[in-house]
Each structure stands twice: as structure tokens, then as C-alpha cells.
Amino acid sequence: MRPVPELPEVETIRAQLDPRLAGRSITDAGAHPSAKFSPAVEAVGCEIAAVGRRGKYLILALDDGSEAGCELVVHLGMTGRLSISPDADRDHPHLRAWWRLDGDEVLTLHDVRRFGRVHVVDAGRYEAIATLDRLGPEPFSDQFTGDGLWRALSASRRRVKTQLLSQRPVAGVGNIYADEALWLAQINPAVRQVSKPRAGRLADAIRTALASGLRHGGTTLRDYATLDGSSGRNQHHLRCYGRSGEPCERCGAELRRRTIDARGTTWCPVCQRR
DNA sequence: GGCTGGCCCTGTACGC
DNA sequence: TGCGTACAGGGCCAGC
């Protein structure tokens, strides 16, 4: 099991970063030569106005002197980890990017498997980041409704779990919370069509699963840690993800595991019957 | 334009 | 103990 930072984990990190970064200037930066990380240096000379989030993307609003401003966009991928420290160990094998801040601290991005990404774009211009450009509504916003989710899911014949992971019907749901939400809504992850009432249930379930993650500071199974290096606690509250072989706590049947869209998927064969 | 499958990438688990 | 192999998975991209 190797969980990735999903919305609750990214939001937990965002809330910790914002008070420590807002108002500070980036005086220097460096990055791994990969094109995934090298844009990090484009933020030098900017002042960080605020740390925001869209889906799983951290968005640092930057004041670069222009009217519109720009943004430093960071996706943590599967193993990305941000931290603030007095200095960066530039020889660390997993250091992918660093930004020196006024006040003599360094924001670092470590990412063992290099699935993370860094971009610097004009504010709100995400054409170069396809997934962010076409990101669905935030799950806790008024724009995310059961009807809207039903319309989004009905627009495609792909499996419901595949669609959730695409980030188009709703932003920020990854493998853990997709399994949790589908279990809560009693929807089989492999179905290709969902009725309007069931889509309503799924929308509620997505909010419930994500809210549990937020309440417990995110899910830590191996790689994820918050800004200060501490672990989340939501792994103790998962009811489906990663529990294959264990009894379903709703009906007692043995939870099963299969691969959907190349992602490990756990579901209950009885109460999530197709 | 939508969908599928391959790829990136490296630590860990497991079998021999 | 050491080696080789399979596996994990978010997002991008080529090909259909």
C-alpha cells in the first residue's frame, strides 16, 4: 500500500504552509534538472501572497510585480513532501526543488519517485496543466451537487471509479477516497452508469469520506506526512480501502480486491453488487 | 473528442 | 544473505 496525497492531505499541508509563507519573498531557488521540477526557479524574485489549493494542486499566489501576478503550482504526485527548514541538504538524493525565503529559511520539495510536478504560470492560466485546466468542482463548494455529478458521469461510458480518478466530475478524489466513497454509497466501482439518486448518494459519500480525511489530518500508510513531518490519523478510520480479505463492516461479506484502470480497488461484493 | 494502454520512477515485499 | 522480479499508482501522452 502506497497512498498518495489526496485532497485532505493537500489541504492539511496548505493550512500549515499558508501562515508560514504568506508575505515572504523567494530570494533563490534550485531544482532537479527534470522538466517536471526545473520550472521551480522561475519563482525567484517573487513574493508569496497566499497558499491556496485546487483539487490536489497546491497553488502559491505570487506577486511578480505584474498586474495579474503569477502562480507557483505544485503537485505532490505520490511521494512528494514539502517542508520548511533552516537549510536544504542539496545532496539529498530525493530533493527535487528548493526555494530560499527571506528570513533565512528554505522551502523544500522531496519526492522519492518523481511523480510530482512544479509549474509557474500566469495567474489562472492553466492551459499547460491539462488536468488542472479541466478540473471538476471542489467537493465542498456549492458547485458540486448530486445533479451535477450525475450529468458529469452520464457524459462518459467509462467506469465510475475511472471517472472519479480523472478529476473531471469532482476535484481531489484519488484512489483511497474513491474506494471509500463508493463503499459508502454502495456503488460498484466497475459500473459505467449511475442513476440520478445514486449519484446524489455518491456526492454525499464523497464529501463524507473527504471530511473524515480532513478531520483526521489526512491518511498516512507510508509516504504522506504533514509539513512538520507528523503523520495523519485517517488510516485508522478507513472502512474499505486496503482492507481486502477483511469482513465488510456493513454486511459481513469478505471485501475483495481487483484492478480497475490499473489502480488497486477494494469493494464489497455483496453490498456493492453490480 | 473520447477512450485505452503504456510509460515514468523507485522503494518495498517476496520468492528462490 | 543476496539477487531478481513484481508491484504500487497520478498524470501525461500516443495511438486507435
PDB file of C-alpha atoms in Angstrom, chain A residues 87-260:
ATOM      1  CA  ASP A  87      18.661  24.940   5.182  1.00  0.00           C
ATOM      2  CA  ALA A  88      18.337  22.339   2.454  1.00  0.00           C
ATOM      3  CA  ASP A  89      20.591  19.321   2.118  1.00  0.00           C
ATOM      4  CA  ARG A  90      21.290  19.836  -1.574  1.00  0.00           C
ATOM      5  CA  ASP A  91      22.975  16.459  -1.837  1.00  0.00           C
ATOM      6  CA  HIS A  92      19.891  14.628  -0.631  1.00  0.00           C
ATOM      7  CA  PRO A  93      19.052  12.104  -3.361  1.00  0.00           C
ATOM      8  CA  HIS A  94      15.332  12.848  -3.225  1.00  0.00           C
ATOM      9  CA  LEU A  95      15.486  16.653  -3.146  1.00  0.00           C
ATOM     10  CA  ARG A  96      13.624  17.820  -6.279  1.00  0.00           C
ATOM     11  CA  ALA A  97      13.233  21.570  -5.687  1.00  0.00           C
ATOM     12  CA  TRP A  98      14.019  24.210  -3.092  1.00  0.00           C
ATOM     13  CA  TRP A  99      13.119  27.867  -2.609  1.00  0.00           C
ATOM     14  CA  ARG A 100      15.124  30.115  -0.267  1.00  0.00           C
ATOM     15  CA  LEU A 101      12.887  32.546   1.616  1.00  0.00           C
ATOM     16  CA  ASP A 102      13.648  35.875   3.229  1.00  0.00           C
ATOM     17  CA  GLY A 103      14.166  35.311   6.941  1.00  0.00           C
ATOM     18  CA  ASP A 104      16.692  32.605   6.083  1.00  0.00           C
ATOM     19  CA  GLU A 105      14.570  29.519   5.718  1.00  0.00           C
ATOM     20  CA  VAL A 106      14.176  27.119   2.821  1.00  0.00           C
ATOM     21  CA  LEU A 107      11.044  25.506   1.452  1.00  0.00           C
ATOM     22  CA  THR A 108      11.982  22.080   0.090  1.00  0.00           C
ATOM     23  CA  LEU A 109      10.227  19.526  -2.067  1.00  0.00           C
ATOM     24  CA  HIS A 110      11.387  15.952  -1.650  1.00  0.00           C
ATOM     25  CA  ASP A 111       9.851  13.348  -3.952  1.00  0.00           C
ATOM     26  CA  VAL A 112      11.266   9.836  -3.966  1.00  0.00           C
ATOM     27  CA  ARG A 113       9.540   8.639  -7.105  1.00  0.00           C
ATOM     28  CA  ARG A 114       9.446  11.896  -9.065  1.00  0.00           C
ATOM     29  CA  PHE A 115       5.748  11.722  -9.846  1.00  0.00           C
ATOM     30  CA  GLY A 116       5.328  15.259  -8.544  1.00  0.00           C
ATOM     31  CA  ARG A 117       5.391  18.349 -10.748  1.00  0.00           C
ATOM     32  CA  VAL A 118       6.111  22.037 -10.448  1.00  0.00           C
ATOM     33  CA  HIS A 119       4.845  24.798 -12.739  1.00  0.00           C
ATOM     34  CA  VAL A 120       4.989  28.590 -12.752  1.00  0.00           C
ATOM     35  CA  VAL A 121       2.111  30.111 -14.747  1.00  0.00           C
ATOM     36  CA  ASP A 122       0.353  33.431 -15.153  1.00  0.00           C
ATOM     37  CA  ALA A 123      -2.370  33.589 -12.509  1.00  0.00           C
ATOM     38  CA  GLY A 124      -5.328  31.448 -13.501  1.00  0.00           C
ATOM     39  CA  ARG A 125      -3.801  30.347 -16.811  1.00  0.00           C
ATOM     40  CA  TYR A 126      -3.662  26.568 -16.603  1.00  0.00           C
ATOM     41  CA  GLU A 127      -3.663  25.611 -20.299  1.00  0.00           C
ATOM     42  CA  ALA A 128      -0.273  23.943 -19.849  1.00  0.00           C
ATOM     43  CA  ILE A 129      -1.586  21.792 -16.967  1.00  0.00           C
ATOM     44  CA  ALA A 130      -4.324  19.760 -18.636  1.00  0.00           C
ATOM     45  CA  THR A 131      -5.795  18.120 -15.550  1.00  0.00           C
ATOM     46  CA  LEU A 132      -5.905  21.375 -13.601  1.00  0.00           C
ATOM     47  CA  ASP A 133      -7.346  23.192 -16.598  1.00  0.00           C
ATOM     48  CA  ARG A 134     -10.269  20.764 -16.787  1.00  0.00           C
ATOM     49  CA  LEU A 135     -10.610  20.122 -13.059  1.00  0.00           C
ATOM     50  CA  GLY A 136     -14.102  19.462 -11.733  1.00  0.00           C
ATOM     51  CA  PRO A 137     -15.743  21.410  -8.908  1.00  0.00           C
ATOM     52  CA  GLU A 138     -14.366  21.460  -5.388  1.00  0.00           C
ATOM     53  CA  PRO A 139     -16.315  18.828  -3.411  1.00  0.00           C
ATOM     54  CA  PHE A 140     -17.200  21.237  -0.574  1.00  0.00           C
ATOM     55  CA  SER A 141     -18.321  24.037  -2.899  1.00  0.00           C
ATOM     56  CA  ASP A 142     -21.889  24.873  -3.918  1.00  0.00           C
ATOM     57  CA  GLN A 143     -20.913  23.930  -7.477  1.00  0.00           C
ATOM     58  CA  PHE A 144     -20.645  20.256  -6.517  1.00  0.00           C
ATOM     59  CA  THR A 145     -24.133  18.728  -6.452  1.00  0.00           C
ATOM     60  CA  GLY A 146     -25.681  15.317  -6.986  1.00  0.00           C
ATOM     61  CA  ASP A 147     -27.296  16.503 -10.217  1.00  0.00           C
ATOM     62  CA  GLY A 148     -24.008  17.910 -11.466  1.00  0.00           C
ATOM     63  CA  LEU A 149     -22.186  14.708 -10.612  1.00  0.00           C
ATOM     64  CA  TRP A 150     -24.864  12.664 -12.388  1.00  0.00           C
ATOM     65  CA  ARG A 151     -24.524  14.828 -15.522  1.00  0.00           C
ATOM     66  CA  ALA A 152     -20.741  14.543 -15.449  1.00  0.00           C
ATOM     67  CA  LEU A 153     -20.819  10.766 -15.014  1.00  0.00           C
ATOM     68  CA  SER A 154     -23.504  10.369 -17.692  1.00  0.00           C
ATOM     69  CA  ALA A 155     -21.319  12.169 -20.221  1.00  0.00           C
ATOM     70  CA  SER A 156     -18.958   9.203 -20.379  1.00  0.00           C
ATOM     71  CA  ARG A 157     -19.173   5.420 -20.616  1.00  0.00           C
ATOM     72  CA  ARG A 158     -16.050   4.880 -18.582  1.00  0.00           C
ATOM     73  CA  ARG A 159     -16.239   3.036 -15.266  1.00  0.00           C
ATOM     74  CA  VAL A 160     -17.386   5.215 -12.381  1.00  0.00           C
ATOM     75  CA  LYS A 161     -14.139   4.806 -10.469  1.00  0.00           C
ATOM     76  CA  THR A 162     -12.092   5.676 -13.547  1.00  0.00           C
ATOM     77  CA  GLN A 163     -14.156   8.812 -13.938  1.00  0.00           C
ATOM     78  CA  LEU A 164     -13.680   9.857 -10.323  1.00  0.00           C
ATOM     79  CA  LEU A 165      -9.918   9.435 -10.656  1.00  0.00           C
ATOM     80  CA  SER A 166      -9.922  11.592 -13.808  1.00  0.00           C
ATOM     81  CA  GLN A 167     -10.619  14.652 -11.595  1.00  0.00           C
ATOM     82  CA  ARG A 168     -13.299  15.867 -14.019  1.00  0.00           C
ATOM     83  CA  PRO A 169     -16.538  15.054 -12.144  1.00  0.00           C
ATOM     84  CA  VAL A 170     -15.045  16.344  -8.887  1.00  0.00           C
ATOM     85  CA  ALA A 171     -11.635  17.631  -7.812  1.00  0.00           C
ATOM     86  CA  GLY A 172      -9.294  15.974  -5.365  1.00  0.00           C
ATOM     87  CA  VAL A 173     -10.510  12.369  -5.188  1.00  0.00           C
ATOM     88  CA  GLY A 174      -7.774   9.753  -5.526  1.00  0.00           C
ATOM     89  CA  ASN A 175      -7.638   6.020  -5.032  1.00  0.00           C
ATOM     90  CA  ILE A 176      -8.211   5.954  -1.268  1.00  0.00           C
ATOM     91  CA  TYR A 177     -11.217   8.258  -1.121  1.00  0.00           C
ATOM     92  CA  ALA A 178     -12.738   6.876  -4.348  1.00  0.00           C
ATOM     93  CA  ASP A 179     -12.863   3.407  -2.762  1.00  0.00           C
ATOM     94  CA  GLU A 180     -14.211   4.846   0.490  1.00  0.00           C
ATOM     95  CA  ALA A 181     -16.895   6.951  -1.201  1.00  0.00           C
ATOM     96  CA  LEU A 182     -18.072   4.122  -3.488  1.00  0.00           C
ATOM     97  CA  TRP A 183     -18.299   1.813  -0.480  1.00  0.00           C
ATOM     98  CA  LEU A 184     -20.288   4.399   1.483  1.00  0.00           C
ATOM     99  CA  ALA A 185     -22.658   4.933  -1.457  1.00  0.00           C
ATOM    100  CA  GLN A 186     -22.908   1.160  -2.091  1.00  0.00           C
ATOM    101  CA  ILE A 187     -21.934   1.576  -5.736  1.00  0.00           C
ATOM    102  CA  ASN A 188     -19.833  -0.999  -7.557  1.00  0.00           C
ATOM    103  CA  PRO A 189     -16.653   0.704  -8.791  1.00  0.00           C
ATOM    104  CA  ALA A 190     -16.840  -1.033 -12.190  1.00  0.00           C
ATOM    105  CA  VAL A 191     -20.297   0.188 -13.268  1.00  0.00           C
ATOM    106  CA  ARG A 192     -20.487   2.524 -16.236  1.00  0.00           C
ATOM    107  CA  GLN A 193     -23.799   4.191 -15.469  1.00  0.00           C
ATOM    108  CA  VAL A 194     -25.162   5.612 -12.225  1.00  0.00           C
ATOM    109  CA  SER A 195     -28.776   6.678 -11.708  1.00  0.00           C
ATOM    110  CA  LYS A 196     -29.543  10.202 -10.559  1.00  0.00           C
ATOM    111  CA  PRO A 197     -30.498   9.143  -6.992  1.00  0.00           C
ATOM    112  CA  ARG A 198     -27.341   7.064  -6.680  1.00  0.00           C
ATOM    113  CA  ALA A 199     -25.238   9.955  -7.986  1.00  0.00           C
ATOM    114  CA  GLY A 200     -26.759  12.052  -5.219  1.00  0.00           C
ATOM    115  CA  ARG A 201     -25.749   9.426  -2.684  1.00  0.00           C
ATOM    116  CA  LEU A 202     -22.266   9.296  -4.196  1.00  0.00           C
ATOM    117  CA  ALA A 203     -21.854  13.072  -3.946  1.00  0.00           C
ATOM    118  CA  ASP A 204     -22.759  12.896  -0.244  1.00  0.00           C
ATOM    119  CA  ALA A 205     -20.409   9.931   0.217  1.00  0.00           C
ATOM    120  CA  ILE A 206     -17.515  11.776  -1.441  1.00  0.00           C
ATOM    121  CA  ARG A 207     -17.972  14.690   0.972  1.00  0.00           C
ATOM    122  CA  THR A 208     -18.266  12.297   3.925  1.00  0.00           C
ATOM    123  CA  ALA A 209     -15.101  10.398   3.014  1.00  0.00           C
ATOM    124  CA  LEU A 210     -13.095  13.563   2.370  1.00  0.00           C
ATOM    125  CA  ALA A 211     -14.400  15.221   5.537  1.00  0.00           C
ATOM    126  CA  SER A 212     -13.211  12.217   7.542  1.00  0.00           C
ATOM    127  CA  GLY A 213      -9.781  12.608   5.975  1.00  0.00           C
ATOM    128  CA  LEU A 214      -9.706  16.322   6.766  1.00  0.00           C
ATOM    129  CA  ARG A 215     -10.902  15.768  10.329  1.00  0.00           C
ATOM    130  CA  HIS A 216      -8.128  13.261  10.954  1.00  0.00           C
ATOM    131  CA  GLY A 217      -5.309  15.219   9.340  1.00  0.00           C
ATOM    132  CA  GLY A 218      -5.040  13.013   6.258  1.00  0.00           C
ATOM    133  CA  THR A 219      -4.231   9.366   5.695  1.00  0.00           C
ATOM    134  CA  THR A 220      -0.745   8.004   6.366  1.00  0.00           C
ATOM    135  CA  LEU A 221       0.056   4.493   5.220  1.00  0.00           C
ATOM    136  CA  ARG A 222       3.652   5.050   4.268  1.00  0.00           C
ATOM    137  CA  ASP A 223       4.827   8.184   2.495  1.00  0.00           C
ATOM    138  CA  TYR A 224       2.495  11.007   3.407  1.00  0.00           C
ATOM    139  CA  ALA A 225       3.462  13.374   6.194  1.00  0.00           C
ATOM    140  CA  THR A 226       2.361  16.870   7.079  1.00  0.00           C
ATOM    141  CA  LEU A 227       4.611  19.919   6.945  1.00  0.00           C
ATOM    142  CA  ASP A 228       6.098  19.243  10.357  1.00  0.00           C
ATOM    143  CA  GLY A 229       6.715  15.595   9.489  1.00  0.00           C
ATOM    144  CA  SER A 230       3.873  14.218  11.576  1.00  0.00           C
ATOM    145  CA  SER A 231       1.508  11.553  10.276  1.00  0.00           C
ATOM    146  CA  GLY A 232      -2.190  11.718   9.523  1.00  0.00           C
ATOM    147  CA  ARG A 233      -4.637   9.559  11.503  1.00  0.00           C
ATOM    148  CA  ASN A 234      -7.301   8.750   8.921  1.00  0.00           C
ATOM    149  CA  GLN A 235      -5.820   5.326   8.167  1.00  0.00           C
ATOM    150  CA  HIS A 236      -7.475   4.184  11.412  1.00  0.00           C
ATOM    151  CA  HIS A 237     -10.879   5.257  10.068  1.00  0.00           C
ATOM    152  CA  LEU A 238     -10.813   3.693   6.575  1.00  0.00           C
ATOM    153  CA  ARG A 239     -13.690   1.280   6.081  1.00  0.00           C
ATOM    154  CA  CYS A 240     -12.827  -0.192   2.685  1.00  0.00           C
ATOM    155  CA  TYR A 241      -9.528   0.913   1.118  1.00  0.00           C
ATOM    156  CA  GLY A 242      -6.732  -1.534   1.832  1.00  0.00           C
ATOM    157  CA  ARG A 243      -8.976  -3.936   3.775  1.00  0.00           C
ATOM    158  CA  SER A 244      -9.389  -6.698   1.194  1.00  0.00           C
ATOM    159  CA  GLY A 245      -9.832 -10.058   2.889  1.00  0.00           C
ATOM    160  CA  GLU A 246     -11.425  -8.439   5.934  1.00  0.00           C
ATOM    161  CA  PRO A 247     -15.184  -8.561   6.606  1.00  0.00           C
ATOM    162  CA  CYS A 248     -17.305  -5.673   5.357  1.00  0.00           C
ATOM    163  CA  GLU A 249     -18.432  -3.840   8.478  1.00  0.00           C
ATOM    164  CA  ARG A 250     -21.843  -3.249   6.910  1.00  0.00           C
ATOM    165  CA  CYS A 251     -22.796  -6.773   5.769  1.00  0.00           C
ATOM    166  CA  GLY A 252     -20.007  -9.058   6.941  1.00  0.00           C
ATOM    167  CA  ALA A 253     -19.038 -10.306   3.467  1.00  0.00           C
ATOM    168  CA  GLU A 254     -15.340 -10.530   2.670  1.00  0.00           C
ATOM    169  CA  LEU A 255     -14.039  -7.398   0.964  1.00  0.00           C
ATOM    170  CA  ARG A 256     -12.400  -8.121  -2.369  1.00  0.00           C
ATOM    171  CA  ARG A 257      -9.702  -6.528  -4.431  1.00  0.00           C
ATOM    172  CA  ARG A 258      -9.284  -6.157  -8.178  1.00  0.00           C
ATOM    173  CA  THR A 259      -7.589  -3.815 -10.599  1.00  0.00           C
ATOM    174  CA  ILE A 260      -9.604  -1.094 -12.321  1.00  0.00           C
TER     175      ILE A 260
END
